[in-house]
Coordinates of N, CA and C in Angstrom, one line a residue:
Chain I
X527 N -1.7 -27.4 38.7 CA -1.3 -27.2 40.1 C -0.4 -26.0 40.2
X528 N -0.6 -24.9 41.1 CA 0.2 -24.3 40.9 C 1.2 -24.0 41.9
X529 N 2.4 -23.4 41.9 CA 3.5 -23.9 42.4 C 3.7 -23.7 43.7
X530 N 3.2 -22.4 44.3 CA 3.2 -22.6 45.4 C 1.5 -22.7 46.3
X531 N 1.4 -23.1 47.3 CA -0.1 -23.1 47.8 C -0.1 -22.5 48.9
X532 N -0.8 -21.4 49.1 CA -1.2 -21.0 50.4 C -2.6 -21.0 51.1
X533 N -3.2 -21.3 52.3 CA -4.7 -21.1 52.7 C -4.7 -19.5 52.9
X534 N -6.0 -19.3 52.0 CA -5.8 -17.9 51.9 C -6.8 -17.1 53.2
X535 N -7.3 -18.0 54.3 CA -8.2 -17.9 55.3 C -9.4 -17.3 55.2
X536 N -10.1 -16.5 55.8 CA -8.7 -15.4 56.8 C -8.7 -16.7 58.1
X537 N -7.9 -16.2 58.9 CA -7.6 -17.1 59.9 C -8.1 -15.9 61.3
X538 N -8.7 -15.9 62.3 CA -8.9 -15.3 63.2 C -8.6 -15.6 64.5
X539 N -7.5 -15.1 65.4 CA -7.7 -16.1 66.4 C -7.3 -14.9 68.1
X540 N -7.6 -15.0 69.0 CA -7.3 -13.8 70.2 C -5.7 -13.3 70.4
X541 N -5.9 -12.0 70.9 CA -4.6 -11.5 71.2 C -4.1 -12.4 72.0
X542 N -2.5 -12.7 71.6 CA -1.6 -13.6 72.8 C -1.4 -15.4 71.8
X543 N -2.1 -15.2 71.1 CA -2.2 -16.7 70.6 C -1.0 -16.8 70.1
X544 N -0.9 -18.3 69.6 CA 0.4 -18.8 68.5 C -0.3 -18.8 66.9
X545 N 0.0 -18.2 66.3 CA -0.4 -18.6 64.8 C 0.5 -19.2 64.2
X546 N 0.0 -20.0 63.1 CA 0.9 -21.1 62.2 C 0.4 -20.9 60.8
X547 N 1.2 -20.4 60.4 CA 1.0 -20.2 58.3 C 1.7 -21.0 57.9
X548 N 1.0 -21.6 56.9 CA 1.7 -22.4 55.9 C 1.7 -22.1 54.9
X549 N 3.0 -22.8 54.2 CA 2.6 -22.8 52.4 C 3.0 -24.2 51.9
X550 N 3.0 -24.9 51.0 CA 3.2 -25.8 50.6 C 4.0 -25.6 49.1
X551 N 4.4 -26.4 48.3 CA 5.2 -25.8 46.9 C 5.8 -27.0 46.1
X552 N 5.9 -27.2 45.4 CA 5.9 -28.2 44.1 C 7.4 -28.2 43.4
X553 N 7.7 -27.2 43.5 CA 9.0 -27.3 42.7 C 10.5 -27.2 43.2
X554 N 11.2 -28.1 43.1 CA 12.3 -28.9 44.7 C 13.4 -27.9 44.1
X555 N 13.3 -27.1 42.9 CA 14.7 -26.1 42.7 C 14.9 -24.7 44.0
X556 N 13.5 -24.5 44.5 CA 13.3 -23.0 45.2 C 14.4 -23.7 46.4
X557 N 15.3 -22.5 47.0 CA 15.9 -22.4 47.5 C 16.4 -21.3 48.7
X558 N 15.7 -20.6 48.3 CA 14.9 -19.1 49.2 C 13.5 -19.4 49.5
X559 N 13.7 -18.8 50.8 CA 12.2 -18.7 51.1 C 11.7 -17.6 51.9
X560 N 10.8 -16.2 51.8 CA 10.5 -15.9 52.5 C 9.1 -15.3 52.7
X561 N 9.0 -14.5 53.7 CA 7.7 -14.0 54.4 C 7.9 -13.0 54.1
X562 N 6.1 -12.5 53.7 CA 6.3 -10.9 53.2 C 5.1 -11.0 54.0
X563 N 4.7 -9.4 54.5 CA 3.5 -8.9 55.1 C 3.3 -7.9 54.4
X564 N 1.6 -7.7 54.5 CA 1.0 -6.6 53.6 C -0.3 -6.4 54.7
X565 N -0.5 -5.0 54.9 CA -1.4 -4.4 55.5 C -2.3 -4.0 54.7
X566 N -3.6 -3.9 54.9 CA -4.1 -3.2 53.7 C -4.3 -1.8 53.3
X567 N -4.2 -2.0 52.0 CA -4.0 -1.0 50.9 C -2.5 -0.4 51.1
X568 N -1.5 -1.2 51.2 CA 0.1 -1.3 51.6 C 0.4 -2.4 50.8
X569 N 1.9 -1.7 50.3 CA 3.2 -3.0 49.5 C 3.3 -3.8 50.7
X570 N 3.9 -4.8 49.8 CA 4.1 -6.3 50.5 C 5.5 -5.7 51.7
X571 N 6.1 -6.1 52.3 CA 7.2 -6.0 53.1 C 8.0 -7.0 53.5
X572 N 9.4 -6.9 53.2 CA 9.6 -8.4 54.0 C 9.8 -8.4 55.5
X573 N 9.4 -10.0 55.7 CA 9.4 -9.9 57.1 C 10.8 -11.1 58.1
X574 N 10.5 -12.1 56.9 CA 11.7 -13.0 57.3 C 12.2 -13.7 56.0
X575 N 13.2 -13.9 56.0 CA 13.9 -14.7 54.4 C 15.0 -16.2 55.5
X576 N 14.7 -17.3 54.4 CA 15.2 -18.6 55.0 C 16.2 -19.4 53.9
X577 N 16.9 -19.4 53.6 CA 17.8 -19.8 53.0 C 18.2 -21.4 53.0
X578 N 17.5 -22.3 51.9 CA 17.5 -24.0 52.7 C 16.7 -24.4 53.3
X579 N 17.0 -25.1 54.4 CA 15.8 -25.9 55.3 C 16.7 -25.3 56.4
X580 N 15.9 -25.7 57.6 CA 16.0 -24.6 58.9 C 15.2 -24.2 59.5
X581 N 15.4 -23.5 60.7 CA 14.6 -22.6 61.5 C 15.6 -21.3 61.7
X582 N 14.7 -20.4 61.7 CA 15.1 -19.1 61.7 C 14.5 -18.1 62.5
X583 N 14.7 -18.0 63.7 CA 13.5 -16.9 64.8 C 14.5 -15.0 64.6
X584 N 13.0 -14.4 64.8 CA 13.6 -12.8 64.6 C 12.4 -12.5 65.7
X585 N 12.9 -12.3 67.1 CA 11.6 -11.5 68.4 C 10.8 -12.7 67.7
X586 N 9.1 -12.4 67.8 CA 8.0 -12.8 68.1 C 8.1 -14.4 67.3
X587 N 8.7 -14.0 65.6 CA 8.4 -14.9 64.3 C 9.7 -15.6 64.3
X588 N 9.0 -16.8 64.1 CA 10.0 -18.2 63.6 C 9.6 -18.9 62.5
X589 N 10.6 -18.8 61.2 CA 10.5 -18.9 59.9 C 10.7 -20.4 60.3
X590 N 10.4 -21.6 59.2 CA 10.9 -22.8 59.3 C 10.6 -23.8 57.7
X591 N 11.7 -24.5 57.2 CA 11.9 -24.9 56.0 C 11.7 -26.6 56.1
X592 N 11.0 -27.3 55.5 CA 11.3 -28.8 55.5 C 11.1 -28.9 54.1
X593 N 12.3 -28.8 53.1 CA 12.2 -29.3 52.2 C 12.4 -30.0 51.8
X594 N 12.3 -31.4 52.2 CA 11.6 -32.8 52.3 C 10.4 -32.8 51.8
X595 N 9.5 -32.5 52.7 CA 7.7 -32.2 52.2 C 7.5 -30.8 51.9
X596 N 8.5 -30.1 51.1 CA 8.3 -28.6 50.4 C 7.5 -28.2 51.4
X597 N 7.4 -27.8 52.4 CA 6.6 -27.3 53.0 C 7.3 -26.2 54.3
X598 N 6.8 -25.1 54.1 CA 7.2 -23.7 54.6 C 6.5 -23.3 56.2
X599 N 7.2 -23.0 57.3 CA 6.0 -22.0 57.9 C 6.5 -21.1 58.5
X600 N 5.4 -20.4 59.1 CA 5.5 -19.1 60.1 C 5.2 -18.9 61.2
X601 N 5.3 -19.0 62.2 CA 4.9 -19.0 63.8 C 5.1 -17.8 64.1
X602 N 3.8 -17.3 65.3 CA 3.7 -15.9 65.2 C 3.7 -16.1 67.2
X603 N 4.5 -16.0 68.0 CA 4.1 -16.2 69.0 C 3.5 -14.8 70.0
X604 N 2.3 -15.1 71.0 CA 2.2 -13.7 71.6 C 1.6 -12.5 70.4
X605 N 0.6 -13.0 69.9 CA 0.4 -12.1 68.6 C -0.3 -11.1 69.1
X606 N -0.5 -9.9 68.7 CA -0.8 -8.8 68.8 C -2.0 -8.0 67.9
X607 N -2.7 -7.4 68.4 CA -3.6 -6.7 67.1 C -3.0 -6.3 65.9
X608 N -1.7 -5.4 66.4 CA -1.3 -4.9 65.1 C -0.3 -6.1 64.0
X609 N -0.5 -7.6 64.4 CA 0.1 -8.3 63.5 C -1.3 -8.9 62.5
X610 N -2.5 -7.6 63.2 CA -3.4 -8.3 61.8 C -2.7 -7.8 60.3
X611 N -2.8 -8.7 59.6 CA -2.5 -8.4 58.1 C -2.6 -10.0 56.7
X612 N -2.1 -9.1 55.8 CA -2.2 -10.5 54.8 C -0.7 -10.4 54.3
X613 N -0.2 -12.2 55.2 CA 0.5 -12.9 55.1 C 1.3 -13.8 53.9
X614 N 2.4 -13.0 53.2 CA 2.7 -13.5 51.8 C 4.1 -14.6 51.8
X615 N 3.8 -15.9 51.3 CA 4.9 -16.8 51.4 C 5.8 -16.5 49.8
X616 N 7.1 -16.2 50.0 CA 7.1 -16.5 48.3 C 8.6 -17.2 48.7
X617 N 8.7 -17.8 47.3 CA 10.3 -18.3 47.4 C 10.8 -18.1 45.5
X618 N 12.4 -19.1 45.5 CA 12.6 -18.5 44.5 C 13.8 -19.5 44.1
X619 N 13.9 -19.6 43.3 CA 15.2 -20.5 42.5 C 16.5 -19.3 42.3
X620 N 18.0 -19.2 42.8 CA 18.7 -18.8 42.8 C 19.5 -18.9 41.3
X621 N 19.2 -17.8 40.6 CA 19.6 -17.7 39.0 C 21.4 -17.6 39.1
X622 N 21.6 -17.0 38.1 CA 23.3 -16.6 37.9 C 23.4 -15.3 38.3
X623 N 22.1 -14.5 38.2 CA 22.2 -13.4 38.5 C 21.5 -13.0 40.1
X624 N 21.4 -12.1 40.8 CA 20.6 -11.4 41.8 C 19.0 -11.3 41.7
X625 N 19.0 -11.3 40.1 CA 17.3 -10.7 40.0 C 16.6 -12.0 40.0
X626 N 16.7 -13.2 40.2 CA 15.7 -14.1 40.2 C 14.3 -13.4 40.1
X627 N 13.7 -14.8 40.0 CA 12.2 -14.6 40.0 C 11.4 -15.2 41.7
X628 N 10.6 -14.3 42.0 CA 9.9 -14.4 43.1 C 8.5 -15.3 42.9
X629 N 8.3 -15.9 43.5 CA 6.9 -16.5 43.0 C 6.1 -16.4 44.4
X630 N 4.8 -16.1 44.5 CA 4.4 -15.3 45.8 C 3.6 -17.0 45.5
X631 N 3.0 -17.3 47.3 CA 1.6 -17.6 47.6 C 0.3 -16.2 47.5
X632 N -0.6 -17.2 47.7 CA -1.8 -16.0 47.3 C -2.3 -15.4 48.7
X633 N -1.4 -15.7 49.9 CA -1.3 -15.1 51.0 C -2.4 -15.3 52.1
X634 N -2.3 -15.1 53.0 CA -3.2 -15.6 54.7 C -4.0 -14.5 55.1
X635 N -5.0 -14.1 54.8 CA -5.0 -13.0 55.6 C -5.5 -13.6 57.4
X636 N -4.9 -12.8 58.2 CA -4.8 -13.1 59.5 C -5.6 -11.9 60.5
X637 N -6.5 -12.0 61.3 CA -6.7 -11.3 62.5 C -6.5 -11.4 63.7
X638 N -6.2 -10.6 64.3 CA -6.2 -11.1 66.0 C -6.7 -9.7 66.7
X639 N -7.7 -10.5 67.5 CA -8.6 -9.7 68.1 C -8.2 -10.0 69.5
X640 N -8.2 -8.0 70.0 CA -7.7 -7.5 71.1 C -8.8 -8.4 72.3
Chain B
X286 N 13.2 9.4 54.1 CA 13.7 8.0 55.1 C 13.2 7.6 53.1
X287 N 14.2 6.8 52.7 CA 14.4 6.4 51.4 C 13.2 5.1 51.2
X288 N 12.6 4.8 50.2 CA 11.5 4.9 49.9 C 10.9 4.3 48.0
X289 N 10.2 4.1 48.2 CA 9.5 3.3 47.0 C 8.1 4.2 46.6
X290 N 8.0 5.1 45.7 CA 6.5 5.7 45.6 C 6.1 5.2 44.4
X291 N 4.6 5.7 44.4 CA 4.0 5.1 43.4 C 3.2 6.2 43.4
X292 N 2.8 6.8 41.8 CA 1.4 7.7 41.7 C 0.8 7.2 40.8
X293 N -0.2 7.1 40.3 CA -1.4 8.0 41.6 C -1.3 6.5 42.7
X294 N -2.6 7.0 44.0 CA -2.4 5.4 44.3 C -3.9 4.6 43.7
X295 N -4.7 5.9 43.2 CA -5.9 5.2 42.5 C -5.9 5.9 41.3
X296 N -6.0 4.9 40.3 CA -6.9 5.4 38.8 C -7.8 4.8 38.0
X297 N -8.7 5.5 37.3 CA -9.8 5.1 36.8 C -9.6 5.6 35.5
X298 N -9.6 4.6 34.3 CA -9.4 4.7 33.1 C -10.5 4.3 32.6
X299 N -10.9 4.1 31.2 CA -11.8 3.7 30.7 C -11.6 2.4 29.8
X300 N -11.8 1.5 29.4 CA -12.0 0.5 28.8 C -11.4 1.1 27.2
X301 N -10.1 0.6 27.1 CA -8.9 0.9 25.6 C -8.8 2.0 26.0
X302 N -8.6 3.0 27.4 CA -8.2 4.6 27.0 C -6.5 3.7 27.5
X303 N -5.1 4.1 27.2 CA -4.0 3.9 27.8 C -4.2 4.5 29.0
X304 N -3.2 4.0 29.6 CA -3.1 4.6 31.2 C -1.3 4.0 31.4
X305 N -0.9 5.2 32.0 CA 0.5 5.1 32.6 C 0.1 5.3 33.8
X306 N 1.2 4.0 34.8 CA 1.5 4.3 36.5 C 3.1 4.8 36.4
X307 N 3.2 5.3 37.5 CA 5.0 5.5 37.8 C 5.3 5.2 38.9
X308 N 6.2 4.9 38.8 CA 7.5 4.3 40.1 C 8.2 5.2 40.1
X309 N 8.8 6.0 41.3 CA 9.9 6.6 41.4 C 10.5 5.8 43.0
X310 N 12.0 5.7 43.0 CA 12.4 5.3 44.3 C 13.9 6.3 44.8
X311 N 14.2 6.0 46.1 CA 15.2 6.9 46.4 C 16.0 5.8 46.9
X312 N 16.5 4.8 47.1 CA 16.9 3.6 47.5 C 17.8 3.4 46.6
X313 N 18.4 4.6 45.2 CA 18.9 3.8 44.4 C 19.9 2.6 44.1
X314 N 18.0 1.7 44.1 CA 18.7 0.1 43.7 C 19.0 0.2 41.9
X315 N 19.4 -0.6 41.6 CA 19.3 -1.0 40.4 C 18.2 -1.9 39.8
X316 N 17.5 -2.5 40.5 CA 16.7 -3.4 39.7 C 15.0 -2.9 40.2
X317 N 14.3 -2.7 39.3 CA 12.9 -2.4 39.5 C 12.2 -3.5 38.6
X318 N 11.0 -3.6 39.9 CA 10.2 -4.6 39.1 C 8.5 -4.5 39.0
X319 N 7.8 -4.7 38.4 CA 6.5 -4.2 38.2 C 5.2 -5.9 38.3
X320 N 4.7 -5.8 39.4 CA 3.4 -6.8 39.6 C 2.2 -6.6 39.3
X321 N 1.5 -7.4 39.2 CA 0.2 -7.6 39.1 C -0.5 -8.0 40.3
X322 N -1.4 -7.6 41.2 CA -1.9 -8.3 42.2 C -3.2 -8.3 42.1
X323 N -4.3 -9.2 41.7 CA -5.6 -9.3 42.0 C -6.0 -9.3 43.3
X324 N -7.5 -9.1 43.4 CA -7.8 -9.4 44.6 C -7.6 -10.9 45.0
X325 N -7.1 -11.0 46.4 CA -7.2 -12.2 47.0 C -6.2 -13.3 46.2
X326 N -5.3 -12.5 45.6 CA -4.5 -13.2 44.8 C -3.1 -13.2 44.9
X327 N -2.0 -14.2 44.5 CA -0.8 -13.7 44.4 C 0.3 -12.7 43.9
X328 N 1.1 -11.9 43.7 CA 1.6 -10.8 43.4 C 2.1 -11.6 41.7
X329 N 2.2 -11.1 40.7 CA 2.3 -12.0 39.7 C 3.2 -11.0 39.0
X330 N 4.5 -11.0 38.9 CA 5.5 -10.7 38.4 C 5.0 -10.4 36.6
X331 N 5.4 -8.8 36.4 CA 5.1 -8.6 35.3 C 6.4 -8.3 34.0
X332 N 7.2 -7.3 34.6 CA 8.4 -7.4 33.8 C 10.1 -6.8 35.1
X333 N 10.7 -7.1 34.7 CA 11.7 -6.0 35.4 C 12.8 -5.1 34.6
X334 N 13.6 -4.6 35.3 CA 14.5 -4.2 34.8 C 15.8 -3.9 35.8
X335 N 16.9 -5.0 35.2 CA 18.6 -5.0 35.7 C 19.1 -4.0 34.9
X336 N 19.4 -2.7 36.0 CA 20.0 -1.1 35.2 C 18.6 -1.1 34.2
X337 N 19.4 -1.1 32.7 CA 18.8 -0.7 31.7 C 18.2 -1.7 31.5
X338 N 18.8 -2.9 31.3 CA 18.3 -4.1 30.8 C 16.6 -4.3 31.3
X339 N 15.8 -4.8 30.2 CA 14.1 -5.1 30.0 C 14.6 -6.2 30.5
X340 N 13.6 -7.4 31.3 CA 13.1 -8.3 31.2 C 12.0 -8.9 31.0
X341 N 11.1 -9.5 30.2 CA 9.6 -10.0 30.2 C 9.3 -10.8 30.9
X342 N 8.4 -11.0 31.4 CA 7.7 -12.8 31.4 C 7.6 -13.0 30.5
X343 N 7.6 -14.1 30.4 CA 7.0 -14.8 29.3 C 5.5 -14.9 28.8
X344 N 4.8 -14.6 30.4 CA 3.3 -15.1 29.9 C 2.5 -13.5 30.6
X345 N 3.5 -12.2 29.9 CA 3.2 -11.2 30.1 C 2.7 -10.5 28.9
X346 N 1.1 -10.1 29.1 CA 1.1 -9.6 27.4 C 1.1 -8.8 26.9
X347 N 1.2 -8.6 25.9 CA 1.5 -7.0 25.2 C 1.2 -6.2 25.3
X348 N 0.1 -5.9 25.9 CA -0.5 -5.1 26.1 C -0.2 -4.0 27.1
X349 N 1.2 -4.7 28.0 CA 1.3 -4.0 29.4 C 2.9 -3.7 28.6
X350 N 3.3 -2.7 28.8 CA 4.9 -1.9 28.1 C 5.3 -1.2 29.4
X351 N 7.2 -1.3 29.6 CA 7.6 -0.1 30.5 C 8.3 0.2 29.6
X352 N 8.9 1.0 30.6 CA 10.0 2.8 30.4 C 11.0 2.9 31.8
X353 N 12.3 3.2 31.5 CA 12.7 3.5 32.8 C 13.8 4.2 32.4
X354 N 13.7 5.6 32.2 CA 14.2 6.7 31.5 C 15.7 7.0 32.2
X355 N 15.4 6.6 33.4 CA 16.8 6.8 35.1 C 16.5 5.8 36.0
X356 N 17.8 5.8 36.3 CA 18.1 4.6 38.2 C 16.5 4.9 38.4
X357 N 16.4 6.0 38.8 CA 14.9 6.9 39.6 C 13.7 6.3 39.4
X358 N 13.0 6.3 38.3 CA 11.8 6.0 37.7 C 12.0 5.1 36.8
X359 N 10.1 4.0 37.0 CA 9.9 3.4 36.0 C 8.9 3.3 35.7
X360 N 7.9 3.2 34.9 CA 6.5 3.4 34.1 C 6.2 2.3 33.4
X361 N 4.7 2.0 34.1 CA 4.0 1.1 33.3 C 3.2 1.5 32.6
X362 N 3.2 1.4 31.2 CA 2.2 1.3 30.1 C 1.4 0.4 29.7
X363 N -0.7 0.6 30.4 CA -0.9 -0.4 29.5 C -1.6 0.2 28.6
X364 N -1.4 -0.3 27.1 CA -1.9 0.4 25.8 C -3.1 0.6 26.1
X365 N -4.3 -0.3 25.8 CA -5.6 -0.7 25.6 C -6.0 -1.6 26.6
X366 N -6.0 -0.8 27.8 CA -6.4 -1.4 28.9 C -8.5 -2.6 29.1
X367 N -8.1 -3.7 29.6 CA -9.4 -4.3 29.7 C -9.7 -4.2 30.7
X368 N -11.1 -5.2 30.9 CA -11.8 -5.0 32.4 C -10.8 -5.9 33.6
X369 N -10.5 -7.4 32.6 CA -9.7 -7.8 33.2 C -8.1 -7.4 33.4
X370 N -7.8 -5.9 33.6 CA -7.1 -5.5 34.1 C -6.9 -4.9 35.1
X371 N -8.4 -4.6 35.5 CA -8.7 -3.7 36.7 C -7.8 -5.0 38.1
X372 N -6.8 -4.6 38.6 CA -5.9 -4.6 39.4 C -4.9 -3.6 40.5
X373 N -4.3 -4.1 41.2 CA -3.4 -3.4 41.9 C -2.0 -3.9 41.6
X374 N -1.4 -2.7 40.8 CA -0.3 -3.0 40.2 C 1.0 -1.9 41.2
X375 N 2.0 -3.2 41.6 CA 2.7 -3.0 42.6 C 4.5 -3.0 42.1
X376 N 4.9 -1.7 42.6 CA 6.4 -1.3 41.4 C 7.2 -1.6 42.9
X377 N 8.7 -2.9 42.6 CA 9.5 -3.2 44.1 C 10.7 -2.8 43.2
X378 N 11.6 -2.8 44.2 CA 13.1 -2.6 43.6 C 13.9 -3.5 44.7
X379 N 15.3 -3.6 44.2 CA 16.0 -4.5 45.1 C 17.9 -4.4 44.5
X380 N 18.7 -4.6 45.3 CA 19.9 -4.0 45.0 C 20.6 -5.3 44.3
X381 N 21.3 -5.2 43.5 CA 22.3 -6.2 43.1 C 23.3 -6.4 44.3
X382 N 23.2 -7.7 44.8 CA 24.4 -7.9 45.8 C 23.4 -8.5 46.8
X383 N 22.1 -7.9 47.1 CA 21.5 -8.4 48.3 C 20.5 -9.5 48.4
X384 N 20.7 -10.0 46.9 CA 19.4 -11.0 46.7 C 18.3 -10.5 46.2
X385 N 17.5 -11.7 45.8 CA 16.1 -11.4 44.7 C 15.1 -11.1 46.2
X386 N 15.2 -11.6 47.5 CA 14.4 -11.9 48.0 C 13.9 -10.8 48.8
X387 N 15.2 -9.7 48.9 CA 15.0 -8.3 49.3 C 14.3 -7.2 48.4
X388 N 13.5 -7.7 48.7 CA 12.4 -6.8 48.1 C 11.9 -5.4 48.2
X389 N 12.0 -3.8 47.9 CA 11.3 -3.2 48.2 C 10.0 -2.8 48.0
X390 N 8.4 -2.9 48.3 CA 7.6 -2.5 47.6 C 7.0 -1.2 47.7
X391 N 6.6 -0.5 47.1 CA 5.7 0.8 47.0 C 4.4 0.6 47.3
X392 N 3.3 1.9 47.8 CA 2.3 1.0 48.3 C 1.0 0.5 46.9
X393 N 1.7 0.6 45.9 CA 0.6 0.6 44.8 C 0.0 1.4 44.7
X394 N -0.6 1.0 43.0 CA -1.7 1.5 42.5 C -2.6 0.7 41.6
X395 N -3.8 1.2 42.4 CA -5.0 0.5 42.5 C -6.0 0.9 41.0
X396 N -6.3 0.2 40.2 CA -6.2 0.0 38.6 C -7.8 0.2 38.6
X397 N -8.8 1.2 38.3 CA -10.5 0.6 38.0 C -10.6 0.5 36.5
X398 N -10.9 -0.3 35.8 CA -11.1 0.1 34.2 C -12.8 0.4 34.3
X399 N -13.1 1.0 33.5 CA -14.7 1.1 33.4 C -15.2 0.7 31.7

């Protein structure tokens, strides 16, 4: 099983819609969580980071933690053409140091059509 | 506007010729890190480096060696590159102080073995 799970879609859905990404994840130490976005043939970027369980909105995107059922998501409201892209969940266990390790999902890719 | 590069962003080596990528960044963070991204796949952490300090994975193989001569640049070496390494290998950096989760990435380079 691997640790974290993402549907890797693609998911398609019209300009204006609500999108919902998930990830799912197995190991109850991760304690970071965030969203990365990748356009293609572009680095990943981050988009939102979640610290714990919570909701976290930034404009459009609202991050959200239940780690209860390890389970992550992303709400995209009002979506736009240009938020087509592939959607990366990663999180991360908080070491002694700064540099932890990132452990990505294998990412969403997403369209929305004008 | 400070920044993450990566050259080339395409290369085509041959099957055991070595092949070096580079990272250079202007963000000087201290910590650089070097991925593996298959298609349709997760970003898969290959080694980093805190300042000077190496780190491995563990289930990184020998085959893949860096260098990080300055803050500035870092280089991946794979000796005797295979087919199964034809990849997109992605160089991020991130600062001591701001978390693992602050990621910068570069836009890659895109790996053909022949």
């Amino acid at each position: 099983q691997k640790e974290v799970e993402q549907d890797p879609g693609p998911l398609s859905v019209p300009e204006g819609a609500i999108v919902s990404l998930n990830c799912t994840y197995s190991n109850s130490a991760f304690q970071y969580f965030m969203w990365y976005r990748q356009y293609s043939r572009k680095g990943p970027e981050l988009l939102m980071y979640t610290y714990s369980s919570g909701n976290k909105e930034d404009g459009r995107f609202t991050a959200q933690v239940d780690k209860s059922s390890k389970y992550i998501s992303l709400f995209i409201r009002d979506s736009q053409p240009s938020d087509s892209a592939t959607y990366l969940c990663a999180m991360s266990v908080q070491g002694s140091s700064n540099t932890g390790k990132l452990i990505f999902g294998q990412g969403t890719t997403l369209q929305v059509k004008p | 506007d400070a920044m993450v590069i990566q050259n080339p962003r395409y290369q085509v080596t041959q099957f055991g010729k070595p092949v070096t990528l580079s990272c250079s960044q202007t963000l000087n963070h201290n910590v650089m890190y070097w991925y593996q991204q298959k298609s349709s796949q997760a970003p898969k952490l290959l080694f980093h480096y805190y300042d000077k300090d190496f780190n491995n994975e563990a289930d990184t193989p020998d085959n893949f060696q860096s260098r990080r001569p300055n803050t500035s640049f870092c280089f991946l070496d794979i000796r005797s590159p295979g087919l199964g390494d034809a990849a997109m290998y992605l160089c991020a950096t991130s600062k001591d102080g701001q978390g693992i989760y602050e990621q910068y990435f570069g836009p890659g380079t895109r790996l053909t073995v022949t």
